[in-house]
Amino acid sequence: MNTLVMGGTRFNGLHLVHELVRCGHSVTTLNRGMTEAKLPREVRRLYADRKDHAQLKDVLGGEDFDVVFDISAYVLEDVQSMVDIFEGRTGHYIFASSTVVYAATNILPIDEHFAVDSTPRQSDYGRNKLICEDFLTRAFRQRRFPMSVARFSMVFGPDNGIIDREQRMFMRLLLGRKILVPGRGTTLSQIGHVDDEARAMRLMALNPRTYGEIYNVTGKDYFSDEGYVDTCARAVGVEADKLFVPAEVMDELSGDQRRPLIQRLAPYIHRWDESTVFGMSKLRNHIGYEPEYTFESAVEQTYEWFVSQGLDKQREYDFSSEDELIARLS
């Protein structure tokens, strides 16, 4: 396949580039050239600011690709410009979205037919992803533009630029801090490993069964809040000093979920004690996809990367709000 990866130098895009090259595909990336990245030598690089639509069209207007993987589209104008440029000139356009779009529910697992949340509760990020999805779905239904959507869920792994998730937990454990666990630690969540999700996108490519479809793409197992802490502690090689936060205190704190105590999907939609796990039977049935990483192996591999990059010596966090809560509960 001759492929274009929009982005390609950070986390999801970077791992997708390596997956495509590993499997023998021709890869071109397009970005602003602002981020250093160790790309395979055979990768062709194009440079443009995708927000400058005239420049984007100038750079891509003469290009044809079998598949366009769009990892860096966040607002409607981003996908509109891609459809404008590539309609009739690509065999498949795959858009990276997110499971943050789903509404709260007490029926699990959450499948693709579940309701989404476009109310004021939704983040700008989630609301814009939904707008992009709707535009692409209409383009498929009205003009058969060959699109697919992959909804990722809390992507986990090396090179993650969101450092307030697993990396923050690694540092808590390395510093010997008390680990605050919401309630009884039984709320369930789910992550997907970045390499698994790159493989899923590759398997979707040019498969006519996937055209016009939306898919959940995440991991193979679930973890409780306490299980998250214990798994991270085993990877770090320490025993977690856990402090369970009573339900009434969590309810009181739930208004400020900008930095959850445990990695949490869309805490502005899902309460701290509401599990968020996702069904992937549609993806399995359509392309035979199965994740390779377990949650435990994902944590182990990510922690090894974290240490190998010296991030355990570099990361600094403000734990003052956690300290106040620890003092209150002690």
Tab-separated table of C-alpha atoms in Angstrom:
chain	number	residue	atom	x	y	z
A	1	MET	CA	0.000	0.000	0.000
A	2	ASN	CA	1.021	3.566	-0.663
A	3	THR	CA	-0.017	5.364	2.540
A	4	LEU	CA	-0.135	8.862	3.987
A	5	VAL	CA	-0.052	9.397	7.741
A	6	MET	CA	-1.228	12.835	8.765
A	7	GLY	CA	1.020	13.574	11.721
A	8	GLY	CA	3.365	10.649	12.078
A	9	THR	CA	5.918	12.031	14.523
A	10	ARG	CA	4.059	11.708	17.834
A	11	PHE	CA	2.676	8.763	19.783
A	12	ASN	CA	-0.219	7.247	17.783
A	13	GLY	CA	1.040	8.489	14.433
A	14	LEU	CA	4.646	7.551	15.128
A	15	HIS	CA	3.771	3.987	16.121
A	16	LEU	CA	1.473	3.661	13.109
A	17	VAL	CA	4.331	4.701	10.804
A	18	HIS	CA	6.587	2.014	12.311
A	19	GLU	CA	3.822	-0.601	11.999
A	20	LEU	CA	3.242	0.213	8.328
A	21	VAL	CA	6.949	0.182	7.468
A	22	ARG	CA	7.441	-3.081	9.365
A	23	CYS	CA	4.761	-4.667	7.184
A	24	GLY	CA	6.373	-3.475	3.950
A	25	HIS	CA	4.127	-0.538	3.068
A	26	SER	CA	5.233	2.752	1.516
A	27	VAL	CA	4.749	5.592	3.999
A	28	THR	CA	4.591	9.354	3.601
A	29	THR	CA	4.041	11.634	6.576
A	30	LEU	CA	2.763	15.187	6.596
A	31	ASN	CA	3.285	17.595	9.482
A	32	ARG	CA	4.730	21.015	10.200
A	33	GLY	CA	8.207	19.636	10.824
A	34	MET	CA	8.226	21.005	14.364
A	35	THR	CA	8.702	17.685	16.192
A	36	GLU	CA	11.860	15.601	16.227
A	37	ALA	CA	11.111	11.938	15.589
A	38	LYS	CA	13.105	8.817	14.813
A	39	LEU	CA	11.334	7.799	11.634
A	40	PRO	CA	12.485	4.878	9.495
A	41	ARG	CA	14.871	6.001	6.778
A	42	GLU	CA	12.522	5.002	3.964
A	43	VAL	CA	9.694	7.256	5.157
A	44	ARG	CA	9.013	10.203	2.882
A	45	ARG	CA	8.258	13.453	4.685
A	46	LEU	CA	6.069	16.307	3.463
A	47	TYR	CA	5.701	19.569	5.344
A	48	ALA	CA	2.670	21.817	5.669
A	49	ASP	CA	0.470	23.406	8.301
A	50	ARG	CA	-2.826	21.592	7.910
A	51	LYS	CA	-4.628	24.654	9.294
A	52	ASP	CA	-3.445	26.545	6.217
A	53	HIS	CA	-5.762	24.920	3.695
A	54	ALA	CA	-4.230	26.641	0.686
A	55	GLN	CA	-0.773	25.408	1.664
A	56	LEU	CA	-2.131	21.931	2.380
A	57	LYS	CA	-3.742	21.713	-1.041
A	58	ASP	CA	-0.582	22.983	-2.679
A	59	VAL	CA	1.488	20.226	-1.025
A	60	LEU	CA	-1.005	17.362	-1.379
A	61	GLY	CA	-2.932	18.409	-4.487
A	62	GLY	CA	-0.777	16.312	-6.825
A	63	GLU	CA	-0.532	13.278	-4.549
A	64	ASP	CA	-2.469	10.008	-4.682
A	65	PHE	CA	-2.512	7.471	-1.851
A	66	ASP	CA	-4.141	4.098	-1.424
A	67	VAL	CA	-4.874	4.936	2.212
A	68	VAL	CA	-4.843	8.159	4.209
A	69	PHE	CA	-4.589	7.705	7.983
A	70	ASP	CA	-5.618	10.932	9.686
A	71	ILE	CA	-4.235	10.968	13.213
A	72	SER	CA	-4.049	14.744	13.628
A	73	ALA	CA	-7.551	15.944	12.680
A	74	TYR	CA	-9.428	17.544	15.571
A	75	VAL	CA	-11.989	19.943	14.067
A	76	LEU	CA	-14.396	19.927	11.137
A	77	GLU	CA	-12.191	22.069	8.908
A	78	ASP	CA	-9.433	19.463	9.219
A	79	VAL	CA	-11.514	16.664	7.700
A	80	GLN	CA	-13.315	18.906	5.217
A	81	SER	CA	-9.995	19.873	3.661
A	82	MET	CA	-8.945	16.212	3.398
A	83	VAL	CA	-12.172	15.169	1.687
A	84	ASP	CA	-11.828	18.140	-0.659
A	85	ILE	CA	-8.288	17.111	-1.597
A	86	PHE	CA	-8.642	13.331	-1.723
A	87	GLU	CA	-12.173	12.618	-2.905
A	88	GLY	CA	-11.712	10.345	-5.926
A	89	ARG	CA	-7.952	10.124	-5.242
A	90	THR	CA	-7.687	7.723	-2.307
A	91	GLY	CA	-9.000	4.235	-1.727
A	92	HIS	CA	-9.589	4.727	1.986
A	93	TYR	CA	-9.578	7.532	4.553
A	94	ILE	CA	-9.324	6.392	8.196
A	95	PHE	CA	-10.061	8.970	10.889
A	96	ALA	CA	-8.779	8.609	14.460
A	97	SER	CA	-11.523	9.487	16.947
A	98	SER	CA	-12.076	8.718	20.626
A	99	THR	CA	-14.364	6.858	23.017
A	100	VAL	CA	-14.782	10.098	24.990
A	101	VAL	CA	-17.747	10.709	22.681
A	102	TYR	CA	-19.963	8.162	24.482
A	103	ALA	CA	-22.665	9.145	26.942
A	104	ALA	CA	-22.764	7.704	30.462
A	105	THR	CA	-24.462	4.319	30.698
A	106	ASN	CA	-24.952	1.519	33.211
A	107	ILE	CA	-25.121	-1.110	30.464
A	108	LEU	CA	-21.738	-2.632	29.591
A	109	PRO	CA	-19.763	-3.140	27.455
A	110	ILE	CA	-20.269	0.046	25.470
A	111	ASP	CA	-20.727	-0.818	21.793
A	112	GLU	CA	-20.718	1.425	18.751
A	113	HIS	CA	-24.517	1.710	18.715
A	114	PHE	CA	-24.613	3.280	22.208
A	115	ALA	CA	-25.618	6.913	22.603
A	116	VAL	CA	-23.013	9.650	22.324
A	117	ASP	CA	-22.912	12.789	24.445
A	118	SER	CA	-22.925	16.123	22.631
A	119	THR	CA	-24.383	18.059	25.567
A	120	PRO	CA	-22.528	20.897	27.316
A	121	ARG	CA	-20.949	18.218	29.543
A	122	GLN	CA	-18.880	17.052	26.594
A	123	SER	CA	-15.396	18.489	26.139
A	124	ASP	CA	-14.563	20.609	23.108
A	125	TYR	CA	-12.292	17.756	22.004
A	126	GLY	CA	-15.094	15.179	22.137
A	127	ARG	CA	-17.684	17.490	20.602
A	128	ASN	CA	-15.393	18.264	17.671
A	129	LYS	CA	-14.614	14.594	17.118
A	130	LEU	CA	-18.366	13.930	16.860
A	131	ILE	CA	-18.777	16.754	14.355
A	132	CYS	CA	-15.958	15.266	12.258
A	133	GLU	CA	-17.494	11.794	12.452
A	134	ASP	CA	-20.901	13.096	11.354
A	135	PHE	CA	-19.410	14.935	8.378
A	136	LEU	CA	-17.496	11.860	7.227
A	137	THR	CA	-20.506	9.574	7.665
A	138	ARG	CA	-22.585	11.889	5.475
A	139	ALA	CA	-19.812	11.971	2.871
A	140	PHE	CA	-19.913	8.181	2.740
A	141	ARG	CA	-23.700	7.886	2.597
A	142	GLN	CA	-24.210	10.656	0.068
A	143	ARG	CA	-21.126	10.288	-2.148
A	144	ARG	CA	-19.585	6.930	-1.093
A	145	PHE	CA	-16.408	8.621	0.113
A	146	PRO	CA	-14.462	5.584	1.447
A	147	MET	CA	-14.082	6.477	5.121
A	148	SER	CA	-13.810	4.605	8.414
A	149	VAL	CA	-13.583	5.828	12.005
A	150	ALA	CA	-11.449	4.284	14.769
A	151	ARG	CA	-12.477	5.351	18.275
A	152	PHE	CA	-9.430	4.914	20.506
A	153	SER	CA	-9.743	4.594	24.282
A	154	MET	CA	-7.041	5.994	26.595
A	155	VAL	CA	-4.091	4.925	24.448
A	156	PHE	CA	-1.226	3.527	26.535
A	157	GLY	CA	2.433	2.957	25.770
A	158	PRO	CA	5.862	4.427	25.003
A	159	ASP	CA	6.073	8.001	23.701
A	160	ASN	CA	2.783	9.048	25.333
A	161	GLY	CA	2.724	12.830	25.534
A	162	ILE	CA	-0.065	12.845	28.139
A	163	ILE	CA	2.135	12.597	31.200
A	164	ASP	CA	-0.623	12.828	33.824
A	165	ARG	CA	-1.771	9.248	33.240
A	166	GLU	CA	0.449	6.190	33.769
A	167	GLN	CA	3.611	8.275	34.090
A	168	ARG	CA	2.190	10.161	37.063
A	169	MET	CA	1.338	6.855	38.729
A	170	PHE	CA	4.856	5.542	38.110
A	171	MET	CA	6.275	8.599	39.868
A	172	ARG	CA	3.890	8.284	42.831
A	173	LEU	CA	5.111	4.735	43.343
A	174	LEU	CA	8.790	5.549	42.828
A	175	LEU	CA	8.562	8.338	45.402
A	176	GLY	CA	6.914	6.023	47.937
A	177	ARG	CA	3.819	8.183	48.148
A	178	LYS	CA	0.497	7.054	49.510
A	179	ILE	CA	-1.647	6.035	46.570
A	180	LEU	CA	-5.185	7.398	46.737
A	181	VAL	CA	-7.742	4.880	45.478
A	182	PRO	CA	-11.345	6.018	44.833
A	183	GLY	CA	-13.999	4.288	46.930
A	184	ARG	CA	-13.383	0.556	47.280
A	185	GLY	CA	-11.229	0.537	44.136
A	186	THR	CA	-13.707	-1.541	42.136
A	187	THR	CA	-14.548	0.791	39.231
A	188	LEU	CA	-13.526	-0.808	35.917
A	189	SER	CA	-11.669	0.868	33.060
A	190	GLN	CA	-9.828	-0.124	29.904
A	191	ILE	CA	-6.867	1.038	27.855
A	192	GLY	CA	-5.558	0.130	24.419
A	193	HIS	CA	-1.863	-0.268	23.672
A	194	VAL	CA	-0.543	2.095	21.018
A	195	ASP	CA	0.983	-0.734	18.963
A	196	ASP	CA	-2.213	-2.780	19.059
A	197	GLU	CA	-4.188	0.202	17.869
A	198	ALA	CA	-1.707	0.858	15.055
A	199	ARG	CA	-2.120	-2.758	13.957
A	200	ALA	CA	-5.908	-2.403	14.002
A	201	MET	CA	-5.722	0.605	11.695
A	202	ARG	CA	-3.432	-1.273	9.326
A	203	LEU	CA	-5.841	-4.216	9.209
A	204	MET	CA	-8.772	-1.895	8.501
A	205	ALA	CA	-7.025	-0.361	5.498
A	206	LEU	CA	-8.556	-1.090	2.077
A	207	ASN	CA	-10.969	-3.621	3.577
A	208	PRO	CA	-14.312	-2.793	1.916
A	209	ARG	CA	-16.121	-4.264	4.937
A	210	THR	CA	-14.895	-1.319	6.997
A	211	TYR	CA	-16.061	1.463	4.656
A	212	GLY	CA	-18.614	3.734	6.291
A	213	GLU	CA	-18.136	2.060	9.686
A	214	ILE	CA	-17.205	3.280	13.161
A	215	TYR	CA	-15.195	0.994	15.448
A	216	ASN	CA	-14.145	0.858	19.082
A	217	VAL	CA	-10.424	0.089	19.213
A	218	THR	CA	-9.068	-0.719	22.661
A	219	GLY	CA	-7.462	-3.416	24.820
A	220	LYS	CA	-8.307	-7.029	25.468
A	221	ASP	CA	-8.977	-6.864	29.216
A	222	TYR	CA	-10.297	-4.568	31.951
A	223	PHE	CA	-8.819	-3.416	35.247
A	224	SER	CA	-10.260	-2.108	38.480
A	225	ASP	CA	-8.862	1.048	40.076
A	226	GLU	CA	-7.096	-1.079	42.677
A	227	GLY	CA	-5.918	-3.443	39.949
A	228	TYR	CA	-4.433	-0.478	38.081
A	229	VAL	CA	-2.430	0.513	41.149
A	230	ASP	CA	-1.280	-3.041	41.909
A	231	THR	CA	-0.240	-3.701	38.298
A	232	CYS	CA	1.767	-0.483	38.127
A	233	ALA	CA	3.359	-1.293	41.498
A	234	ARG	CA	4.469	-4.727	40.279
A	235	ALA	CA	6.053	-3.157	37.192
A	236	VAL	CA	7.888	-0.595	39.328
A	237	GLY	CA	8.930	-3.291	41.804
A	238	VAL	CA	7.380	-1.825	44.946
A	239	GLU	CA	4.393	-2.481	47.153
A	240	ALA	CA	1.755	0.206	46.886
A	241	ASP	CA	0.829	2.059	50.097
A	242	LYS	CA	-2.882	2.435	49.311
A	243	LEU	CA	-5.286	4.847	50.957
A	244	PHE	CA	-8.925	4.335	49.984
A	245	VAL	CA	-10.972	7.520	49.600
A	246	PRO	CA	-14.509	7.084	51.022
A	247	ALA	CA	-17.386	7.348	48.581
A	248	GLU	CA	-18.813	10.462	50.231
A	249	VAL	CA	-15.467	12.234	49.849
A	250	MET	CA	-15.203	11.161	46.200
A	251	ASP	CA	-18.699	12.537	45.590
A	252	GLU	CA	-17.597	15.812	47.122
A	253	LEU	CA	-14.503	15.914	44.908
A	254	SER	CA	-16.244	14.856	41.723
A	255	GLY	CA	-16.792	18.437	40.611
A	256	ASP	CA	-13.075	18.781	39.945
A	257	GLN	CA	-11.936	15.860	37.810
A	258	ARG	CA	-9.286	17.569	35.740
A	259	ARG	CA	-6.681	15.242	37.229
A	260	PRO	CA	-8.319	12.003	38.443
A	261	LEU	CA	-6.606	9.994	41.174
A	262	ILE	CA	-6.608	6.990	38.844
A	263	GLN	CA	-6.415	7.202	35.040
A	264	ARG	CA	-10.008	7.789	33.967
A	265	LEU	CA	-11.842	8.226	30.675
A	266	ALA	CA	-13.852	11.445	30.332
A	267	PRO	CA	-14.448	12.028	34.079
A	268	TYR	CA	-16.584	15.038	33.158
A	269	ILE	CA	-19.139	12.556	31.746
A	270	HIS	CA	-18.613	9.334	33.693
A	271	ARG	CA	-18.780	9.459	37.490
A	272	TRP	CA	-15.809	8.218	39.466
A	273	ASP	CA	-17.715	5.022	40.345
A	274	GLU	CA	-19.057	4.339	36.816
A	275	SER	CA	-17.144	1.728	34.856
A	276	THR	CA	-16.195	2.387	31.233
A	277	VAL	CA	-15.449	-0.752	29.240
A	278	PHE	CA	-15.973	-1.188	25.520
A	279	GLY	CA	-17.122	-3.956	23.229
A	280	MET	CA	-15.024	-4.786	20.167
A	281	SER	CA	-17.075	-7.604	18.661
A	282	LYS	CA	-17.736	-5.473	15.564
A	283	LEU	CA	-14.026	-5.025	14.865
A	284	ARG	CA	-13.356	-8.713	15.517
A	285	ASN	CA	-16.153	-9.770	13.183
A	286	HIS	CA	-15.194	-7.384	10.394
A	287	ILE	CA	-11.395	-7.764	10.303
A	288	GLY	CA	-10.534	-10.562	12.750
A	289	TYR	CA	-8.695	-8.179	15.058
A	290	GLU	CA	-7.451	-9.275	18.480
A	291	PRO	CA	-5.214	-7.132	20.738
A	292	GLU	CA	-1.861	-8.689	21.571
A	293	TYR	CA	-1.085	-6.791	24.779
A	294	THR	CA	-2.686	-7.557	28.098
A	295	PHE	CA	-3.022	-4.674	30.519
A	296	GLU	CA	-0.158	-6.108	32.574
A	297	SER	CA	2.193	-6.479	29.605
A	298	ALA	CA	1.301	-2.961	28.444
A	299	VAL	CA	2.221	-1.544	31.854
A	300	GLU	CA	5.460	-3.521	32.040
A	301	GLN	CA	6.611	-2.452	28.578
A	302	THR	CA	5.649	1.177	29.160
A	303	TYR	CA	7.481	1.327	32.476
A	304	GLU	CA	10.611	-0.158	30.877
A	305	TRP	CA	10.482	2.615	28.262
A	306	PHE	CA	9.867	5.231	30.981
A	307	VAL	CA	13.038	4.207	32.821
A	308	SER	CA	15.121	3.665	29.671
A	309	GLN	CA	14.420	7.286	28.650
A	310	GLY	CA	15.452	8.547	32.078
A	311	LEU	CA	11.995	9.977	32.687
A	312	ASP	CA	12.010	8.620	36.227
A	313	LYS	CA	14.779	11.176	36.865
A	314	GLN	CA	13.158	14.008	34.906
A	315	ARG	CA	9.441	14.054	35.659
A	316	GLU	CA	8.345	16.493	38.356
A	317	TYR	CA	4.761	16.745	39.568
A	318	ASP	CA	2.811	18.985	41.884
A	319	PHE	CA	1.215	16.620	44.398
A	320	SER	CA	-0.012	19.361	46.748
A	321	SER	CA	-3.715	18.677	46.180
A	322	GLU	CA	-3.150	14.976	46.859
A	323	ASP	CA	-1.183	15.847	49.978
A	324	GLU	CA	-4.134	17.890	51.279
A	325	LEU	CA	-6.457	14.957	50.744
A	326	ILE	CA	-4.036	12.513	52.369
A	327	ALA	CA	-3.756	14.786	55.425
A	328	ARG	CA	-7.537	15.015	55.612
A	329	LEU	CA	-7.996	11.243	55.521
A	330	SER	CA	-5.086	10.295	57.779
